[in-house]
Short mmCIF file of C-alpha atoms in Angstrom, two decimals:
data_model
loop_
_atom_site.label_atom_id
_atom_site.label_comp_id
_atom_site.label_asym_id
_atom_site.label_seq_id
_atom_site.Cartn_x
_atom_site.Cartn_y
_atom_site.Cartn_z
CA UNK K 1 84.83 82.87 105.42
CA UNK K 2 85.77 84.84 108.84
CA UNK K 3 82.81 87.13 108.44
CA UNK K 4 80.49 83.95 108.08
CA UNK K 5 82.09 82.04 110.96
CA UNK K 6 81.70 84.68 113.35
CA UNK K 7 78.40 84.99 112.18
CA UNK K 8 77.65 81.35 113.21
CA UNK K 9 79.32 82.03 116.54
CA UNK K 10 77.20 85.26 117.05
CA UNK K 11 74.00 83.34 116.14
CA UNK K 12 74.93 80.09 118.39
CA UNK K 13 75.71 82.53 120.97
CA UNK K 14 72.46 84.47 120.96
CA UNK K 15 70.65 81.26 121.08
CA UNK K 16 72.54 79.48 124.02
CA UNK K 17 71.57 83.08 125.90
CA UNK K 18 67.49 82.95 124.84
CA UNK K 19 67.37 79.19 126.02
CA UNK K 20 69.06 80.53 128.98
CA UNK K 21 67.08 83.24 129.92
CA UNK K 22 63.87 80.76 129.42
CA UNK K 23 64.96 78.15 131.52
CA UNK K 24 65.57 80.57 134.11
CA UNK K 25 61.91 80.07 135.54
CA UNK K 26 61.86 76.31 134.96
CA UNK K 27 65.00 75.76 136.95
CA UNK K 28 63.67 78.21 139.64
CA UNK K 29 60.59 75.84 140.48
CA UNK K 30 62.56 72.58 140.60
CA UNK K 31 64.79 74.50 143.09
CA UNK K 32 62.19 76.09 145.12
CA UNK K 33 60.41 72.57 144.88
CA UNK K 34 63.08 71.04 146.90
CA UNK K 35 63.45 73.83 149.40
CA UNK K 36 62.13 73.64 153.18
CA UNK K 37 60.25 76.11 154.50
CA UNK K 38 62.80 78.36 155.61
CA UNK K 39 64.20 78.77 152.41
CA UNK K 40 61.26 79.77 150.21
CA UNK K 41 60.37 81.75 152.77
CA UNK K 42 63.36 83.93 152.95
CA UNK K 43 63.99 86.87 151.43
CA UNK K 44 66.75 89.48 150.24
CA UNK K 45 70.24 88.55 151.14
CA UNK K 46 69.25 85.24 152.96
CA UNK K 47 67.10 83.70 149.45
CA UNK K 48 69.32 81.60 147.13
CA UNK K 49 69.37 79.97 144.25
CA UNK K 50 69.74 76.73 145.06
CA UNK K 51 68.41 74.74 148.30
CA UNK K 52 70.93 74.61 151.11
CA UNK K 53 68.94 72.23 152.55
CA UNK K 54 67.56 69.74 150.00
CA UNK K 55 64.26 68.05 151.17
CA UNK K 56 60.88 65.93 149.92
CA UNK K 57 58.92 67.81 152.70
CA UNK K 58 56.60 69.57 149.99
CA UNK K 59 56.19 66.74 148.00
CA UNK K 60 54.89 64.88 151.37
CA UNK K 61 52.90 67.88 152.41
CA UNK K 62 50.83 67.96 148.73
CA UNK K 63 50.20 64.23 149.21
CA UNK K 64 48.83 64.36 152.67
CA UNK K 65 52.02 63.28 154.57
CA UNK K 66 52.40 65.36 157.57
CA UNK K 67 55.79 67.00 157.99
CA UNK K 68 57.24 68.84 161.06
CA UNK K 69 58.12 71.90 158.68
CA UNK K 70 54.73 72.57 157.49
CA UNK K 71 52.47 74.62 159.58
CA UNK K 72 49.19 74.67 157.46
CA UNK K 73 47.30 71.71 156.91
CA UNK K 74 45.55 70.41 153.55
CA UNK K 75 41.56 70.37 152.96
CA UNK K 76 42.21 67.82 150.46
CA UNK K 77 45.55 66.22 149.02
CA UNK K 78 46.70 66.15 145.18
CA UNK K 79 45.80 62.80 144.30
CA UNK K 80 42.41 63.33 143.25
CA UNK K 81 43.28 66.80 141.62
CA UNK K 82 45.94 64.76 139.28
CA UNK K 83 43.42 61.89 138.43
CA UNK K 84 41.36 64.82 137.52
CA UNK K 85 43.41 66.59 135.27
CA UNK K 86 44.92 63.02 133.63
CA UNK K 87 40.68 62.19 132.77
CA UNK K 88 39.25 65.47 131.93
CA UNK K 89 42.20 66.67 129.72
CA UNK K 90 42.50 63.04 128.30
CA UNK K 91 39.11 62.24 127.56
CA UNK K 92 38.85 65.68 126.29
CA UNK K 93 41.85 65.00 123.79
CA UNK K 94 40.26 61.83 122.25
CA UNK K 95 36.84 63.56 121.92
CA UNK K 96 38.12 66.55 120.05
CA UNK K 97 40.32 64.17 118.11
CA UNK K 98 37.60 61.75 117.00
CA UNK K 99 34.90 65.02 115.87
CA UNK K 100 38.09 67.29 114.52
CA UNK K 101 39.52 64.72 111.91
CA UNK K 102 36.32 63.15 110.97
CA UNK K 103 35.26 66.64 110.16
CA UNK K 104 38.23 68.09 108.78
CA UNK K 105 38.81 64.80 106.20
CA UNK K 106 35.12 65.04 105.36
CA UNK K 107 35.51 68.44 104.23
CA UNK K 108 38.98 68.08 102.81
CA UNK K 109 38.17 65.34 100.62
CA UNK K 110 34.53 66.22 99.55
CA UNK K 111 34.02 69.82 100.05
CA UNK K 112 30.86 70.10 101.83
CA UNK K 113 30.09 71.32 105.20
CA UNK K 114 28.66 74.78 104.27
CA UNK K 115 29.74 77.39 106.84
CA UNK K 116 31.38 74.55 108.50
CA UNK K 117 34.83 76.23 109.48
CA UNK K 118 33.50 79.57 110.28
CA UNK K 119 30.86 77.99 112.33
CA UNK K 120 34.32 76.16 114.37
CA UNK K 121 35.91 79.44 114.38
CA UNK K 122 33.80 81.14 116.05
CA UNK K 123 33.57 78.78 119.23
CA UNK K 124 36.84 80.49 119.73
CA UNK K 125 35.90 84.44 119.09
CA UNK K 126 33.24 84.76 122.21
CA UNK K 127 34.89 85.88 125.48
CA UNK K 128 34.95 82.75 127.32
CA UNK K 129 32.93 83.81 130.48
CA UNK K 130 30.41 84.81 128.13
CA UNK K 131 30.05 81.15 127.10
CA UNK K 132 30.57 79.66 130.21
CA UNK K 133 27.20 80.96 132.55
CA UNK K 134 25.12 79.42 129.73
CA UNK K 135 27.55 76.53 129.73
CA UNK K 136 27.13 75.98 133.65
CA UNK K 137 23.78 76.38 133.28
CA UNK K 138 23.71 73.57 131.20
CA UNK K 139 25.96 71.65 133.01
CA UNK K 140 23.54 71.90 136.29
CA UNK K 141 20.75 70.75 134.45
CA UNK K 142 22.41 67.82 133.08
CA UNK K 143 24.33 66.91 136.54
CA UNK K 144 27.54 67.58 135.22
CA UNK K 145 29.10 70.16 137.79
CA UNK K 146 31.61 68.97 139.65
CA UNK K 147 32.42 65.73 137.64
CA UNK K 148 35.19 64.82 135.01
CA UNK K 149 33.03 63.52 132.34
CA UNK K 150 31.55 67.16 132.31
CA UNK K 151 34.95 68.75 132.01
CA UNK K 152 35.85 66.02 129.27
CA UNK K 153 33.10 67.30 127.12
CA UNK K 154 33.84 70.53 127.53
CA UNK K 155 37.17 70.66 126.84
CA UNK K 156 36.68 68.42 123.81
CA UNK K 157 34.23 71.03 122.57
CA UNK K 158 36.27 73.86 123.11
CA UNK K 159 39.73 72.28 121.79
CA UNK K 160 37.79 71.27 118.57
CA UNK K 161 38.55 74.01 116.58
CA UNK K 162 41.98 73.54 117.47
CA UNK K 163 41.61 69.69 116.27
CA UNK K 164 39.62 70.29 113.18
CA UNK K 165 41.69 72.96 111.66
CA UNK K 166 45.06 71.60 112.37
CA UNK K 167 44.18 68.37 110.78
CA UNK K 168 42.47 69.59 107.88
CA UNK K 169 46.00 70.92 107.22
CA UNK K 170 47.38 68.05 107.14
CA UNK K 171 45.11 66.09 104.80
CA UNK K 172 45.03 68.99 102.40
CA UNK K 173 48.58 68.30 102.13
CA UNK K 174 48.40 64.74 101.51
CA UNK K 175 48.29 63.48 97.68
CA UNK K 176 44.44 62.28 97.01
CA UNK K 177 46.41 59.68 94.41
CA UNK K 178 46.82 57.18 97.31
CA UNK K 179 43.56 56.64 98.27
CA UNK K 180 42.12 56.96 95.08
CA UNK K 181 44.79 53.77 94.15
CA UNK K 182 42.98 52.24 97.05
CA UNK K 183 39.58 52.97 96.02
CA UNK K 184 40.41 51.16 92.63
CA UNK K 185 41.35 48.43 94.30
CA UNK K 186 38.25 47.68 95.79
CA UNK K 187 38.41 49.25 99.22
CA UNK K 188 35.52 51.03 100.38
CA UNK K 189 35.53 54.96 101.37
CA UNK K 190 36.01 53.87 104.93
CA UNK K 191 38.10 50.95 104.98
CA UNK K 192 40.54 53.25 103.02
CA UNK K 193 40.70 56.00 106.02
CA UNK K 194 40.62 53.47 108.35
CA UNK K 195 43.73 51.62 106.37
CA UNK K 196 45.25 53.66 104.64
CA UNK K 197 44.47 57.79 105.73
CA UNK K 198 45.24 57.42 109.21
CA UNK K 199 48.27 55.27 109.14
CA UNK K 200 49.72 57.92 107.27
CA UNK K 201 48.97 60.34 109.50
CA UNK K 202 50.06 58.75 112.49
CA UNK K 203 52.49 61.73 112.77
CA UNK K 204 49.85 64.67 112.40
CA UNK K 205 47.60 62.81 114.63
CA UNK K 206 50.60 62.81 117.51
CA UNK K 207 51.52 66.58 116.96
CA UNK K 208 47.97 67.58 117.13
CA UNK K 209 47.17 65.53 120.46
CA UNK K 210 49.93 66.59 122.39
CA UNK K 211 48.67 70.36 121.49
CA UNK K 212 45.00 69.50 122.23
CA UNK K 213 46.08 67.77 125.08
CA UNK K 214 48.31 71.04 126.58
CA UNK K 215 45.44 73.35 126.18
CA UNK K 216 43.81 70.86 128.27
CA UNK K 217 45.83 70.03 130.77
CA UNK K 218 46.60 73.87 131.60
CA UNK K 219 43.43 74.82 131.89
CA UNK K 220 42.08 77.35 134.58
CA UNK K 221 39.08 78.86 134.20
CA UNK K 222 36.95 76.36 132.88
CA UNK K 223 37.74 73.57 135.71
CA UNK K 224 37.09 76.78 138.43
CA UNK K 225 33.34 77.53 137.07
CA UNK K 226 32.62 73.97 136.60
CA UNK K 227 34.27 72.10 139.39
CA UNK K 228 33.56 72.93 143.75
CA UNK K 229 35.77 70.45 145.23
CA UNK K 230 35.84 66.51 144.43
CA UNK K 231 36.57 66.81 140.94
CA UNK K 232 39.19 70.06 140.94
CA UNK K 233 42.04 69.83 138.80
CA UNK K 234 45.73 70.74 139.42
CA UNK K 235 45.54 74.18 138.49
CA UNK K 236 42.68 74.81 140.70
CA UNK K 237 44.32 73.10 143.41
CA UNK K 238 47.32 74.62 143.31
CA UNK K 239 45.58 78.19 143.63
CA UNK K 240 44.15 76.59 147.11
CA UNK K 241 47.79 75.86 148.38
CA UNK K 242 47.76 79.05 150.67
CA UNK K 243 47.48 79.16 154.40
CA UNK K 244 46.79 82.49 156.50
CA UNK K 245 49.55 81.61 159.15
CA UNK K 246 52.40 81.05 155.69
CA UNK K 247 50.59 82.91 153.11
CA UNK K 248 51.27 81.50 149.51
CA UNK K 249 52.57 77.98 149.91
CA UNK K 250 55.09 78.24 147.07
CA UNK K 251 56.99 75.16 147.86
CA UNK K 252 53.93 73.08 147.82
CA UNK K 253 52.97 74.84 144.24
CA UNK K 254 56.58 74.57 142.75
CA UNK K 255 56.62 70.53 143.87
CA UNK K 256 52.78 70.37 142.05
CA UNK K 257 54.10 72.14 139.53
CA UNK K 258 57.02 70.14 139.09
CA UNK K 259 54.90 66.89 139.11
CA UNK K 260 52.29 68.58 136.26
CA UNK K 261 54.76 68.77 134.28
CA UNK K 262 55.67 65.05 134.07
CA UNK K 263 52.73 63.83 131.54
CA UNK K 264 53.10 66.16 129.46
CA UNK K 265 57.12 65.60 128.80
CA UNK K 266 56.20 61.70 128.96
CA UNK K 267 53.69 62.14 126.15
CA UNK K 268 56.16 64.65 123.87
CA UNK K 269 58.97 61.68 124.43
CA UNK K 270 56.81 58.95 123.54
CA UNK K 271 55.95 60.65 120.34
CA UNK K 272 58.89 62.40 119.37
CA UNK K 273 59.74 60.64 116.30
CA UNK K 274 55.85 61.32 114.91
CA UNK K 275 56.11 64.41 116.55
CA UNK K 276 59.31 65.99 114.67
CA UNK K 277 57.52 64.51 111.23
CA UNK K 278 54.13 66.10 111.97
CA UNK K 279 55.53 69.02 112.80
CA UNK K 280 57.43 69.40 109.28
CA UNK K 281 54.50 67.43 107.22
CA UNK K 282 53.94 69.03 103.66
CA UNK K 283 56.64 71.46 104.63
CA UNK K 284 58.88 70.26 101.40
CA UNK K 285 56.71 69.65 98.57
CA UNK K 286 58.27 69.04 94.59
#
């Protein structure tokens, strides 16, 4: 009994110090986010943890407002950077949502598709700037540079592996005996995944979005090749936030990044009862 309490203590112990150690960065950016100029600026004995001097200055400065602090001006603000980010990486979400379940219950329930999967995988084996010059090639042609409906498409078409394999999971896991109770009843093939399949996976449908849309909404490299300036998203922006007078504005980034942050966390809360049950769906099985 004293051996397995201690035990327990150990483990709690070793846990409470991980969770520590990674919030370590998180907390640093909300403090430097609130930190004049002077302060993330400083170095050695004269940088501390938290701000002596709290202050909204970077959040004005990323939003255009001018502030007596800030030497470098903006090119552009962050308002059309977020708007970016919330329609590329949403968009993106739905379409690789829509193509990856209709795929993945087609092929869970019937069996076809040929080479199907592998055909999915491997959108994710090339190196990715070896798909992206014939990609913005593409893009050019069709008019799509520099615009979020180009960046929706692409992201849904890259996440859809992601989408497709995830959810095919999840319906292999669900019994076939409810929809076939359905199908006896008169319902037709779609009115039953319409009415019955997807209610019931309300929770693997919320898990899987919120993944899909993190890849999205972190994305780098595909909103730099395809984007040049009215379309950029946040993390292209937030490369930009430099000045050769200050160097890297890291105030301005941590505030940004403080602010990116916020869907993400909204959508996780939103969902988290469907989120904790598609995350342990088919996990306990008789």
């Amino acid at each position: 009994m004293q051996r397995s309490l201690k035990f327990e203590v150990f483990r709690y112990a070793a846990i409470a110090a991980f969770l520590a150690l990674s919030l370590i960065p998180t907390l640093w950016m909300i403090s430097m986010a609130f930190k004049p100029i002077a302060e993330w600026q400083s170095t050695g004995a004269d940088l501390t943890w938290w701000p002596k001097n709290p202050t909204l200055d970077n959040f004005r400065f990323i939003f255009g407002e001018s502030s007596s602090d800030m030497i470098s001006a903006l090119e552009r603000t962050a308002g059309r950077p977020i708007l970016a980010s919330l329609l590329s990486a949403g968009f993106g979400t739905v379409i690789a949502m829509l193509a990856g379940t209709s795929a993945a219950y087609g092929l869970s329930r019937f069996g076809y598709g040929g080479n199907l999967p592998l055909a999915l995988v491997q959108l994710r084996l090339f190196p990715p700037m070896a798909v992206m010059i014939p990609v913005m090639i593409m893009w050019a042609f069709l008019g799509l540079i520099d615009s979020w409906i180009g960046l929706a498409l692409i992201y849904g078409i890259v996440t859809l592996p992601f989408a497709f394999w995830l959810m095919k999971t999840f319906f292999d896991d669900m019994p076939r005996e409810i929809e076939d109770a359905a199908l006896v009843e008169g319902c037709s093939r779609w009115r039953v995944f319409l009415r019955v399949t997807l209610p019931m996976m309300r929770p693997a449908l919320a898990s899987s979005a919120l993944f899909i849309f993190i890849l999205n909404w972190s994305d780098y490299l595909i909103a730099l090749l395809l984007t040049t300036r009215d379309w950029v998203t946040i993390p292209v922006y937030m490369a930009s936030l430099s000045s050769s007078m200050t160097g890297q504005l890291y105030g301005a980034k941590a505030a940004l990044g403080l602010i990116a942050a916020v869907p993400p966390v909204i959508m996780g809360i939103a969902i988290q009862k469907q989120l904790v049950r598609g995350l342990t769906f088919g996990a306990l099985k008789e």
